[in-house]
Short mmCIF file of C-alpha atoms in Angstrom, two decimals:
data_model
loop_
_atom_site.label_atom_id
_atom_site.label_comp_id
_atom_site.label_asym_id
_atom_site.label_seq_id
_atom_site.Cartn_x
_atom_site.Cartn_y
_atom_site.Cartn_z
CA MET A 60 -4.47 -59.00 -28.81
CA LYS A 61 -5.28 -60.24 -25.32
CA ARG A 62 -8.85 -59.43 -24.31
CA LYS A 63 -9.34 -56.96 -21.51
CA VAL A 64 -10.68 -58.31 -18.23
CA VAL A 65 -13.34 -56.46 -16.27
CA PHE A 66 -13.76 -57.04 -12.52
CA MET A 67 -17.30 -56.30 -11.33
CA THR A 68 -18.59 -56.15 -7.77
CA GLY A 69 -22.22 -56.30 -6.67
CA ALA A 70 -23.40 -58.67 -9.40
CA GLY A 71 -26.09 -60.00 -7.06
CA GLY A 72 -27.64 -56.58 -6.40
CA GLY A 73 -30.20 -54.53 -8.29
CA MET A 74 -27.93 -52.51 -10.57
CA GLY A 75 -25.22 -55.17 -10.58
CA SER A 76 -27.48 -58.03 -11.66
CA GLU A 77 -28.83 -55.98 -14.57
CA SER A 78 -25.26 -55.02 -15.55
CA PHE A 79 -24.24 -58.68 -15.40
CA ARG A 80 -27.19 -59.73 -17.57
CA GLN A 81 -26.39 -57.17 -20.23
CA MET A 82 -22.67 -57.92 -20.21
CA LEU A 83 -23.05 -61.69 -20.71
CA PRO A 84 -23.30 -61.55 -24.54
CA ASP A 85 -19.97 -59.68 -24.73
CA LEU A 86 -17.99 -62.22 -22.73
CA GLY A 87 -15.24 -64.05 -24.55
CA ASN A 88 -15.57 -61.56 -27.39
CA LEU A 89 -15.22 -57.91 -26.37
CA TYR A 90 -13.85 -58.63 -22.90
CA ASP A 91 -13.76 -61.21 -20.12
CA LEU A 92 -15.45 -60.72 -16.76
CA VAL A 93 -14.52 -61.52 -13.16
CA ILE A 94 -17.22 -61.17 -10.51
CA LEU A 95 -16.70 -61.29 -6.76
CA VAL A 96 -19.82 -62.39 -4.88
CA ARG A 97 -20.42 -63.50 -1.34
CA ASP A 98 -20.28 -67.24 -0.68
CA SER A 99 -23.97 -67.63 0.13
CA GLN A 100 -26.63 -70.09 -0.98
CA LYS A 101 -28.50 -67.23 -2.66
CA ASN A 102 -25.49 -66.37 -4.79
CA HIS A 103 -24.76 -69.98 -5.63
CA ASP A 104 -28.35 -70.31 -6.81
CA LEU A 105 -27.89 -67.20 -8.94
CA PHE A 106 -24.46 -67.82 -10.42
CA ASP A 107 -23.50 -71.48 -10.37
CA ARG A 108 -25.38 -71.96 -13.64
CA TYR A 109 -22.86 -69.64 -15.32
CA GLU A 110 -19.73 -71.49 -14.15
CA LYS A 111 -18.92 -72.76 -17.66
CA THR A 112 -19.67 -69.51 -19.46
CA GLN A 113 -16.82 -68.57 -21.76
CA GLY A 114 -14.98 -65.50 -20.58
CA LEU A 115 -16.47 -65.53 -17.06
CA LYS A 116 -14.67 -66.16 -13.78
CA ILE A 117 -16.77 -66.36 -10.61
CA VAL A 118 -14.96 -65.76 -7.32
CA TYR A 119 -16.89 -66.46 -4.14
CA GLY A 120 -15.51 -64.25 -1.40
CA ASP A 121 -15.78 -60.92 0.38
CA LEU A 122 -14.80 -57.37 -0.57
CA LEU A 123 -13.56 -56.87 2.97
CA ASN A 124 -11.14 -59.78 2.61
CA GLN A 125 -7.97 -58.33 1.09
CA GLU A 126 -6.87 -61.65 -0.41
CA ASP A 127 -10.16 -62.08 -2.26
CA VAL A 128 -9.93 -58.57 -3.65
CA GLU A 129 -6.31 -59.01 -4.69
CA LYS A 130 -7.19 -62.22 -6.52
CA CYS A 131 -9.72 -60.35 -8.65
CA VAL A 132 -7.58 -57.26 -9.23
CA SER A 133 -4.56 -59.34 -10.20
CA MET A 134 -6.38 -60.86 -13.17
CA SER A 135 -8.22 -57.72 -14.37
CA ASP A 136 -7.72 -54.36 -16.07
CA MET A 137 -10.76 -52.47 -14.82
CA VAL A 138 -13.18 -52.59 -11.91
CA LEU A 139 -16.84 -51.65 -12.04
CA HIS A 140 -17.37 -51.15 -8.31
CA ILE A 141 -21.15 -51.38 -8.06
CA ALA A 142 -21.48 -53.20 -4.74
CA ALA A 143 -22.74 -51.14 -1.82
CA PHE A 144 -24.55 -51.52 1.47
CA VAL A 145 -27.44 -49.20 0.71
CA SER A 146 -30.41 -47.56 2.38
CA PRO A 147 -32.70 -48.40 4.04
CA ALA A 148 -30.49 -51.16 5.53
CA ALA A 149 -27.66 -48.65 6.00
CA ASP A 150 -29.95 -46.55 8.23
CA TYR A 151 -30.10 -49.41 10.73
CA TYR A 152 -26.46 -50.50 10.50
CA PRO A 153 -24.30 -47.38 9.97
CA LYS A 154 -21.07 -49.07 11.02
CA LYS A 155 -21.63 -51.81 8.47
CA ALA A 156 -22.31 -49.17 5.82
CA MET A 157 -18.97 -47.52 6.60
CA GLU A 158 -17.06 -50.79 6.62
CA ASN A 159 -18.52 -52.01 3.35
CA ASN A 160 -18.78 -48.84 1.30
CA TYR A 161 -15.55 -47.19 2.37
CA GLY A 162 -13.54 -50.26 3.33
CA SER A 163 -14.13 -51.99 0.01
CA VAL A 164 -12.76 -48.98 -1.89
CA VAL A 165 -9.64 -48.91 0.26
CA ASN A 166 -9.09 -52.64 -0.32
CA ILE A 167 -9.47 -52.37 -4.10
CA ILE A 168 -7.12 -49.39 -4.41
CA ASN A 169 -4.56 -51.04 -2.12
CA ALA A 170 -4.66 -54.10 -4.36
CA ILE A 171 -4.23 -52.00 -7.51
CA LYS A 172 -1.16 -50.36 -6.02
CA LYS A 173 0.26 -53.63 -4.67
CA PHE A 174 0.40 -55.01 -8.20
CA GLY A 175 1.85 -51.80 -9.63
CA LYS A 176 -1.20 -51.15 -11.78
CA GLN A 177 -1.93 -47.59 -10.67
CA ASP A 178 -0.89 -46.10 -14.03
CA ASN A 179 -3.18 -48.18 -16.26
CA TYR A 180 -5.87 -49.89 -14.15
CA LYS A 181 -9.31 -48.25 -14.48
CA PHE A 182 -11.50 -47.70 -11.42
CA VAL A 183 -15.20 -47.03 -12.06
CA TYR A 184 -16.77 -45.92 -8.79
CA ILE A 185 -20.54 -45.74 -8.33
CA GLY A 186 -21.44 -42.79 -6.14
CA THR A 187 -24.90 -41.48 -5.32
CA VAL A 188 -27.16 -38.47 -5.65
CA ALA A 189 -27.48 -38.72 -1.87
CA GLU A 190 -24.00 -37.15 -1.59
CA THR A 191 -25.52 -33.74 -2.37
CA GLY A 192 -28.47 -34.38 -0.08
CA ASP A 193 -31.56 -32.24 0.33
CA ARG A 194 -32.18 -29.96 -2.66
CA MET A 195 -35.86 -29.19 -2.22
CA PRO A 196 -37.45 -26.38 -4.26
CA PRO A 197 -36.47 -23.71 -5.09
CA ILE A 198 -32.92 -25.16 -5.39
CA HIS A 199 -34.05 -28.36 -7.09
CA TRP A 200 -31.72 -28.13 -10.10
CA GLY A 201 -28.11 -29.12 -9.61
CA ARG A 202 -24.90 -30.27 -11.19
CA VAL A 203 -21.55 -31.81 -10.37
CA GLY A 204 -19.50 -29.36 -8.30
CA ASP A 205 -22.41 -28.27 -6.12
CA PRO A 206 -21.72 -28.62 -2.37
CA ILE A 207 -21.45 -32.08 -0.87
CA LYS A 208 -24.23 -32.15 1.71
CA PRO A 209 -25.42 -35.60 2.83
CA SER A 210 -28.63 -35.35 4.81
CA MET A 211 -28.59 -35.73 8.57
CA PHE A 212 -28.56 -39.39 9.71
CA ASP A 213 -27.91 -40.64 6.16
CA TYR A 214 -24.90 -42.85 6.80
CA TYR A 215 -25.13 -44.44 3.36
CA ALA A 216 -24.48 -41.01 1.85
CA VAL A 217 -21.72 -40.22 4.35
CA SER A 218 -19.94 -43.49 3.55
CA LYS A 219 -20.20 -42.84 -0.19
CA VAL A 220 -18.82 -39.32 0.23
CA ALA A 221 -15.79 -40.68 2.06
CA ALA A 222 -15.27 -43.41 -0.52
CA GLU A 223 -15.55 -40.99 -3.44
CA ARG A 224 -13.02 -38.69 -1.82
CA TYR A 225 -10.62 -41.62 -1.48
CA VAL A 226 -11.02 -42.56 -5.14
CA ILE A 227 -10.47 -39.02 -6.42
CA GLU A 228 -7.34 -38.58 -4.31
CA SER A 229 -6.05 -42.15 -4.85
CA GLY A 230 -3.33 -41.21 -7.32
CA LEU A 231 -4.73 -43.60 -9.92
CA SER A 232 -4.29 -42.42 -13.49
CA TYR A 233 -7.73 -43.67 -14.50
CA TRP A 234 -10.77 -43.26 -12.30
CA VAL A 235 -14.30 -42.01 -12.70
CA SER A 236 -17.11 -41.38 -10.19
CA LEU A 237 -20.65 -41.92 -11.47
CA ARG A 238 -23.18 -40.47 -9.02
CA GLN A 239 -26.14 -42.78 -9.49
CA THR A 240 -29.62 -41.37 -9.05
CA GLY A 241 -32.65 -43.26 -7.75
CA ILE A 242 -33.03 -46.46 -9.76
CA ILE A 243 -36.51 -47.22 -11.03
CA GLY A 244 -37.58 -50.79 -11.63
CA PRO A 245 -38.98 -53.88 -9.93
CA ALA A 246 -36.70 -53.60 -6.87
CA MET A 247 -37.89 -50.05 -6.13
CA ALA A 248 -41.50 -51.11 -6.55
CA LYS A 249 -41.02 -53.71 -3.79
CA ILE A 250 -39.77 -51.29 -1.12
CA ARG A 251 -41.97 -51.27 1.97
CA ASN A 252 -40.09 -49.32 4.60
CA ALA A 253 -40.20 -46.15 6.68
CA ILE A 254 -37.83 -44.55 4.16
CA GLN A 255 -40.83 -44.06 1.86
CA PHE A 256 -41.98 -41.29 4.16
CA HIS A 257 -38.57 -39.60 4.29
CA ASN A 258 -39.01 -38.81 0.59
CA CYS A 259 -40.80 -35.47 0.80
CA LEU A 260 -43.96 -34.92 -1.21
CA PHE A 261 -42.43 -32.06 -3.19
CA ASN A 262 -38.99 -33.59 -3.49
CA VAL A 263 -37.71 -34.28 -6.98
CA LEU A 264 -35.43 -36.83 -8.61
CA GLU A 265 -34.22 -37.44 -12.11
CA TYR A 266 -34.47 -41.20 -12.02
CA ALA A 267 -32.74 -43.81 -14.18
CA SER A 268 -34.03 -47.32 -14.77
CA ASP A 269 -32.19 -50.44 -13.72
CA ARG A 270 -32.00 -51.39 -17.40
CA ASP A 271 -30.43 -48.08 -18.40
CA SER A 272 -27.99 -48.22 -15.48
CA GLY A 273 -26.98 -51.74 -16.49
CA ARG A 274 -26.57 -50.57 -20.08
CA ALA A 275 -24.29 -47.76 -18.89
CA MET A 276 -21.98 -50.33 -17.27
CA ARG A 277 -22.08 -52.62 -20.30
CA ASN A 278 -21.34 -49.78 -22.70
CA LEU A 279 -18.56 -48.38 -20.55
CA ALA A 280 -16.80 -51.75 -20.54
CA ALA A 281 -17.45 -52.33 -24.24
CA PHE A 282 -16.41 -48.86 -25.39
CA ASP A 283 -13.23 -49.09 -23.33
CA ALA A 284 -12.48 -52.53 -24.77
CA ASP A 285 -12.86 -51.40 -28.39
CA ARG A 286 -11.04 -48.12 -27.61
CA SER A 287 -13.96 -45.91 -28.60
CA LEU A 288 -14.25 -44.34 -25.13
CA PRO A 289 -12.45 -40.97 -25.28
CA GLU A 290 -9.49 -40.44 -23.00
CA ASP A 291 -11.10 -37.30 -21.58
CA PHE A 292 -13.88 -39.40 -20.05
CA TRP A 293 -11.56 -40.38 -17.20
CA CYS A 294 -10.73 -38.50 -13.99
CA HIS A 295 -14.09 -36.77 -13.80
CA ILE A 296 -17.36 -36.98 -11.88
CA TYR A 297 -20.70 -37.42 -13.63
CA ASN A 298 -24.35 -37.44 -12.62
CA VAL A 299 -26.24 -40.52 -13.80
CA GLY A 300 -29.80 -39.56 -14.77
CA GLY A 301 -32.43 -40.63 -17.23
CA GLY A 302 -32.96 -37.18 -18.69
CA LYS A 303 -36.09 -35.10 -19.12
CA SER A 304 -38.52 -38.04 -19.31
CA CYS A 305 -37.36 -39.30 -15.89
CA ARG A 306 -37.73 -36.04 -13.94
CA VAL A 307 -40.60 -36.16 -11.48
CA SER A 308 -41.64 -35.00 -8.02
CA THR A 309 -42.92 -37.42 -5.41
CA PHE A 310 -46.28 -35.66 -5.62
CA GLN A 311 -46.42 -36.09 -9.40
CA MET A 312 -45.53 -39.75 -9.03
CA TYR A 313 -48.38 -40.29 -6.60
CA GLN A 314 -50.73 -38.38 -8.86
CA GLU A 315 -49.96 -40.83 -11.66
CA LEU A 316 -49.96 -44.07 -9.65
CA TYR A 317 -53.04 -43.39 -7.56
CA GLY A 318 -54.81 -42.05 -10.61
CA ILE A 319 -54.27 -45.39 -12.32
CA LEU A 320 -55.81 -47.09 -9.27
CA GLY A 321 -58.92 -44.96 -9.66
CA PHE A 322 -58.47 -42.27 -7.00
CA LYS A 323 -60.07 -38.99 -7.98
CA SER A 324 -58.52 -37.14 -5.03
CA ARG A 325 -55.17 -37.96 -3.42
CA ASP A 326 -56.51 -36.61 -0.11
CA THR A 327 -58.11 -40.00 0.43
CA VAL A 328 -54.87 -41.93 0.26
CA VAL A 329 -51.98 -39.51 1.03
CA ASP A 330 -51.60 -38.12 4.56
CA PRO A 331 -49.18 -35.13 4.53
CA LYS A 332 -48.68 -35.46 8.29
CA VAL A 333 -46.60 -38.64 7.91
CA TYR A 334 -44.14 -37.24 5.35
CA ALA A 335 -40.94 -35.35 6.06
CA THR A 336 -40.76 -31.93 4.47
CA ARG A 337 -36.97 -31.93 4.02
CA ASN A 338 -33.68 -33.79 4.73
CA PHE A 339 -33.97 -36.40 1.99
CA HIS A 340 -32.05 -36.16 -1.29
CA GLY A 341 -32.52 -35.55 -4.98
CA HIS A 342 -32.59 -32.89 -7.64
CA PHE A 343 -33.01 -32.49 -11.37
CA TYR A 344 -29.74 -32.55 -13.28
CA LEU A 345 -28.40 -29.70 -15.37
CA ASP A 346 -25.54 -31.89 -16.57
CA SER A 347 -26.68 -35.53 -16.86
CA ASP A 348 -26.53 -35.31 -20.67
CA LYS A 349 -22.72 -35.29 -20.37
CA LEU A 350 -22.62 -38.97 -19.41
CA GLU A 351 -25.20 -39.88 -22.03
CA LYS A 352 -22.94 -38.42 -24.73
CA TYR A 353 -20.18 -40.80 -23.65
CA LEU A 354 -22.15 -43.97 -22.87
CA HIS A 355 -25.42 -43.73 -24.87
CA PHE A 356 -27.40 -45.68 -22.30
CA ARG A 357 -30.83 -44.03 -22.05
CA SER A 358 -34.02 -45.69 -23.27
CA ASP A 359 -36.57 -45.80 -20.42
CA SER A 360 -38.96 -43.21 -18.98
CA MET A 361 -40.97 -42.98 -15.76
CA GLN A 362 -43.62 -45.20 -17.36
CA TYR A 363 -41.26 -48.09 -16.69
CA LEU A 364 -41.58 -47.45 -12.93
CA TYR A 365 -45.34 -47.20 -13.09
CA ASP A 366 -45.54 -50.44 -15.03
CA ALA A 367 -43.17 -52.18 -12.59
CA TYR A 368 -45.12 -50.90 -9.58
CA LEU A 369 -48.46 -52.05 -10.95
CA LYS A 370 -46.98 -55.42 -11.89
CA GLU A 371 -45.71 -55.81 -8.31
CA LEU A 372 -49.22 -55.16 -6.99
CA GLY A 373 -50.59 -57.88 -9.24
CA GLY A 374 -54.27 -58.65 -8.75
CA ALA A 375 -54.58 -55.89 -6.16
CA VAL A 376 -54.66 -53.39 -9.03
CA THR A 377 -57.87 -54.87 -10.41
CA ALA A 378 -59.40 -54.99 -6.94
CA ALA A 379 -58.43 -51.36 -6.23
CA LYS A 380 -59.93 -50.18 -9.50
CA LEU A 381 -63.19 -51.94 -8.67
CA ILE A 382 -63.36 -50.72 -5.05
CA THR A 383 -62.64 -47.07 -5.93
CA LYS A 384 -65.66 -47.09 -8.25
CA LEU A 385 -68.05 -48.14 -5.47
CA PRO A 386 -69.92 -45.68 -3.21
CA GLY A 387 -67.54 -44.96 -0.34
CA GLY A 388 -64.92 -47.03 -2.11
CA GLN A 389 -62.38 -44.21 -2.42
CA LYS A 390 -62.18 -43.76 1.35
CA LEU A 391 -62.21 -47.52 1.98
CA MET A 392 -59.36 -48.18 -0.46
CA GLY A 393 -57.43 -45.20 0.89
CA ASN A 394 -57.69 -46.55 4.42
CA ILE A 395 -56.54 -49.98 3.26
CA ILE A 396 -53.45 -48.52 1.61
CA LYS A 397 -52.62 -46.25 4.56
CA SER A 398 -53.07 -49.06 7.08
CA SER A 399 -50.45 -51.14 5.24
CA SER A 400 -47.80 -48.62 6.38
CA LYS A 401 -48.79 -48.25 10.04
CA LYS A 402 -46.00 -50.48 11.35
CA ASP A 403 -43.37 -48.68 9.27
CA LEU A 404 -44.47 -45.29 10.55
CA VAL A 405 -43.92 -46.23 14.19
CA SER A 406 -40.76 -48.28 13.58
CA GLU A 407 -37.28 -47.14 14.60
CA HIS A 408 -37.00 -44.79 11.63
CA GLY A 409 -40.69 -44.02 11.31
CA THR A 410 -41.71 -40.38 10.99
CA LYS A 411 -44.73 -40.88 13.24
CA ARG A 412 -42.56 -42.32 16.00
CA TRP A 413 -40.26 -39.30 15.90
CA ILE A 414 -43.24 -36.99 16.34
CA ASP A 415 -45.10 -39.09 18.92
CA GLU A 416 -41.98 -39.53 21.05
CA ASN A 417 -40.80 -35.93 20.54
CA ILE A 418 -37.35 -36.93 19.24
CA GLU A 419 -36.13 -33.38 18.86
CA ASP A 420 -33.03 -33.80 16.71
CA HIS A 421 -34.97 -35.81 14.13
CA ILE A 422 -37.92 -33.41 14.23
CA GLU A 423 -35.60 -30.48 13.58
CA ALA A 424 -33.80 -32.33 10.79
CA TYR A 425 -36.90 -33.52 8.94
CA TRP A 426 -39.34 -30.63 9.60
CA GLY A 427 -37.43 -27.76 11.16
CA SER A 428 -39.39 -27.74 14.42
CA LYS A 429 -42.46 -29.19 16.07
CA LYS A 430 -44.20 -25.91 15.31
CA ALA A 431 -43.40 -26.30 11.62
CA TYR A 432 -44.71 -29.85 11.71
CA ASP A 433 -47.96 -28.76 13.40
CA MET A 434 -48.53 -26.27 10.57
CA ILE A 435 -48.65 -29.02 7.94
CA PRO A 436 -52.26 -29.26 6.66
CA ASP A 437 -54.24 -32.45 7.24
CA LYS A 438 -55.05 -32.72 3.53
CA LEU A 439 -52.74 -32.74 0.55
CA SER A 440 -55.05 -30.41 -1.36
CA GLN A 441 -54.55 -27.79 1.35
CA MET A 442 -50.77 -27.71 0.92
CA GLU A 443 -49.21 -24.93 -1.10
CA ALA A 444 -47.83 -26.84 -4.05
CA PHE A 445 -44.63 -25.73 -5.76
CA THR A 446 -45.18 -25.24 -9.48
CA ASP A 447 -42.13 -23.42 -10.87
CA TRP A 448 -40.27 -26.63 -11.69
CA ASP A 449 -38.41 -25.23 -14.70
CA LYS A 450 -36.83 -22.30 -12.87
CA VAL A 451 -33.12 -22.85 -12.20
CA VAL A 452 -31.41 -21.27 -9.20
CA HIS A 453 -27.78 -21.26 -10.24
CA ILE A 454 -25.23 -22.46 -7.67
CA ASP A 455 -22.01 -20.44 -7.89
CA HIS A 456 -18.92 -22.65 -7.55
CA GLY A 457 -16.68 -19.76 -6.58
CA TYR A 458 -14.30 -19.60 -9.54
CA ASP A 459 -14.37 -18.66 -13.23
CA GLU A 460 -15.75 -21.78 -14.88
CA SER A 461 -15.53 -20.23 -18.33
CA LYS A 462 -11.75 -20.56 -18.23
CA PRO A 463 -10.18 -23.71 -19.75
CA GLU A 464 -8.98 -26.19 -17.14
CA SER A 465 -5.44 -25.56 -18.34
CA GLU A 466 -5.70 -21.96 -17.13
CA LEU A 467 -6.52 -22.75 -13.47
CA THR A 468 -4.15 -20.89 -11.13
CA LEU A 469 -3.32 -20.68 -7.46
CA GLU A 470 -5.21 -17.39 -7.32
CA ASP A 471 -8.33 -19.24 -8.54
CA MET A 472 -7.94 -21.74 -5.72
CA LYS A 473 -7.38 -19.02 -3.12
CA GLY A 474 -10.54 -17.29 -4.26
CA ALA A 475 -12.52 -20.53 -4.18
CA ALA A 476 -11.26 -21.26 -0.66
CA GLU A 477 -12.28 -17.81 0.57
CA PHE A 478 -15.72 -18.30 -1.01
CA ARG A 479 -15.95 -21.44 1.14
CA GLY A 480 -15.11 -19.50 4.30
CA GLY A 481 -11.52 -20.73 4.54
CA PHE A 482 -8.05 -20.34 3.08
CA CYS A 483 -5.75 -21.97 0.57
CA ASP A 484 -2.45 -22.19 2.44
CA SER A 485 -0.31 -23.47 -0.46
CA LYS A 486 2.37 -21.07 -1.69
CA GLU A 487 2.66 -22.48 -5.19
CA MET A 488 0.71 -24.50 -7.74
CA THR A 489 1.45 -25.60 -11.27
CA LYS A 490 -0.92 -23.80 -13.62
CA GLY A 491 -3.66 -26.12 -14.89
CA ASP A 492 -2.81 -28.90 -12.44
CA TRP A 493 -6.08 -30.36 -11.12
CA LYS A 494 -4.50 -33.46 -9.53
CA THR A 495 -1.86 -32.33 -7.05
CA LEU A 496 -3.00 -31.85 -3.46
CA LEU A 497 -3.02 -28.33 -2.07
CA GLU A 498 -3.20 -27.27 1.57
CA PHE A 499 -6.30 -25.62 3.01
CA THR A 500 -7.79 -24.43 6.28
CA CYS A 501 -11.54 -24.42 6.80
CA GLN A 502 -13.43 -21.83 8.87
CA PHE A 503 -13.20 -24.06 11.95
CA GLY A 504 -9.39 -24.17 11.81
CA HIS A 505 -9.11 -27.71 10.44
CA HIS A 506 -6.08 -28.14 8.20
CA PHE A 507 -6.56 -30.51 5.28
CA LYS A 508 -5.36 -31.32 1.78
CA GLY A 509 -7.34 -31.61 -1.40
CA SER A 510 -6.91 -31.43 -5.14
CA PRO A 511 -8.68 -28.86 -7.32
CA ARG A 512 -10.57 -31.79 -8.87
CA LEU A 513 -11.91 -32.87 -5.50
CA ILE A 514 -12.91 -29.38 -4.41
CA LEU A 515 -14.02 -27.60 -7.56
CA GLU A 516 -15.49 -30.45 -9.57
CA GLY A 517 -16.40 -32.75 -6.68
CA GLY A 518 -17.88 -30.13 -4.35
CA HIS A 519 -15.97 -31.57 -1.37
CA TRP A 520 -14.29 -29.39 1.26
CA CYS A 521 -12.93 -30.17 4.73
CA ASP A 522 -12.49 -33.89 5.37
CA GLU A 523 -12.63 -33.46 9.16
CA CYS A 524 -16.01 -31.73 8.93
CA GLU A 525 -17.23 -34.45 6.57
CA ARG A 526 -16.06 -37.07 9.04
CA LYS A 527 -17.16 -35.78 12.43
CA SER A 528 -20.55 -34.11 12.26
CA TRP A 529 -23.29 -32.40 10.31
CA ASN A 530 -22.38 -28.80 11.20
CA TYR A 531 -24.35 -27.20 8.39
CA GLY A 532 -26.12 -24.33 10.14
CA ILE A 533 -22.93 -22.96 11.66
CA ARG A 534 -20.96 -23.60 8.47
CA ALA A 535 -23.41 -21.62 6.34
CA LYS A 536 -22.74 -18.48 8.41
CA LYS A 537 -19.32 -18.02 6.77
CA ASP A 538 -19.26 -20.45 3.85
CA LYS A 539 -20.96 -18.60 0.95
CA PHE A 540 -20.59 -21.64 -1.30
CA PHE A 541 -22.44 -23.91 1.12
CA ALA A 542 -24.96 -21.26 2.16
CA GLN A 543 -26.48 -21.44 -1.33
CA VAL A 544 -27.85 -24.92 -0.62
CA TRP A 545 -28.64 -24.37 3.06
CA ASN A 546 -30.14 -20.92 3.55
CA PRO A 547 -33.05 -21.28 1.10
CA LEU A 548 -34.36 -24.23 3.10
CA HIS A 549 -33.54 -23.25 6.70
CA ASP A 550 -33.95 -20.42 9.20
CA ASP A 551 -30.93 -18.52 10.48
CA SER A 552 -31.59 -19.92 13.95
CA GLU A 553 -31.02 -23.52 12.83
CA ILE A 554 -27.50 -24.15 14.05
CA ARG A 555 -27.80 -27.56 15.72
CA GLU A 556 -24.69 -29.68 15.15
CA TYR A 557 -25.40 -33.39 14.68
CA PRO A 558 -22.46 -35.59 15.72
CA LYS A 559 -21.84 -38.66 13.57
CA ILE A 560 -21.90 -41.86 15.56
CA VAL A 561 -19.28 -43.60 13.42
CA ASN A 562 -16.06 -42.53 11.81
CA GLU A 563 -16.09 -43.41 8.14
CA PHE A 564 -12.33 -43.79 8.05
CA THR A 565 -12.13 -46.37 10.81
CA GLY A 566 -15.61 -47.83 11.06
CA LYS A 567 -15.61 -47.11 14.80
#
């Protein structure tokens, strides 16, 4: 039997390179692999050594070049679409984020359809936890189907929302969206950017390591090749998380890392005044075990991040441990660490710059108001810490989830639409059909189409609202579904609408 061929994008990136490394032993045996990488000296240095590897085809090109994409799709049976233009770079170049993250998906699906492969080609899309945005306590537990809510100014998330929507509604018989969480590993440990201070001190994430994420890709390809991956895996959305051992708040992470460096009090090294208090992304997963049951990829815990971070610091760890033991050393070392971030804090996306220059829309997005910012204590120990981490605030999805999928009716969809502040305008629906597009109207009068899979399982709603602005405060007034993830974190008076400066469907 002819071996299956897997097309993988992003092999030069963090998750992609780990996936590539773990897939190499399978090549020429379980499946063959095609990778599309940019024609750069960096990539030639990385991949030229593998040119003669059995079962591997390296294509140097561009995902935004239709001919390059078609070449790879024509010779493959599945795509692992890992490549993405991610944050923090996406914060500085939103148009590029839209072009790359959305445009690449359009190109791949167009190629699949051009070659008539839409009934058997398998599209594995890598989404992101950033699609559901800010889920600060007390709504810090979530699952697939919760409202799509990318944070204000997060164009990476907006581009991934648009791309996921396109995949779900593509008409392909085999697709899956894997919403990747924060990836822990050496690459994360190297981040030195203003985005560090967007991650709120009491924000939470259920991380996954780069090794586990790579193993998920390897196992998906291998299980599909040996036909051990169940058919019901496909046409669903999953959260990718490392499980209980990888759930941590930013505060808890700092407690661990700075404790290792010898700090007895985090007040010496952590300044609450430079951290946002909301508008980032992340939550603990109620449903990440679902993907683990299919792909069996978990092995790492948060200790892997701590080890990677300390390794990145190198000899500075020894020096820090010595200095913090000296009289006055705690304050001295704290000042050294804080001074290393001064430039980031006053950069274009620096939290201190937003405050110093009174940039009102950013202040409202990341703190609520200047008054709310001024109320932040000067010391971490003075902040009221959230402690009820295990309490789950259930998000109602607006329909009877206890019913089998085969029992879904038009009345269910009408009720779900009303729960979202709008209407289902379709007059008929085949019972149990989660794929066919239905017609809807949102509370703002926008007419759009969407499948039950997109809306009920994906948490998406009006595409025009997703495309044009962050209109969350106004939306929450009538949308009971969305209000569950907005009202607990915002005042009723917060109704500012934030226009999006690019259109994810055109890149303009």
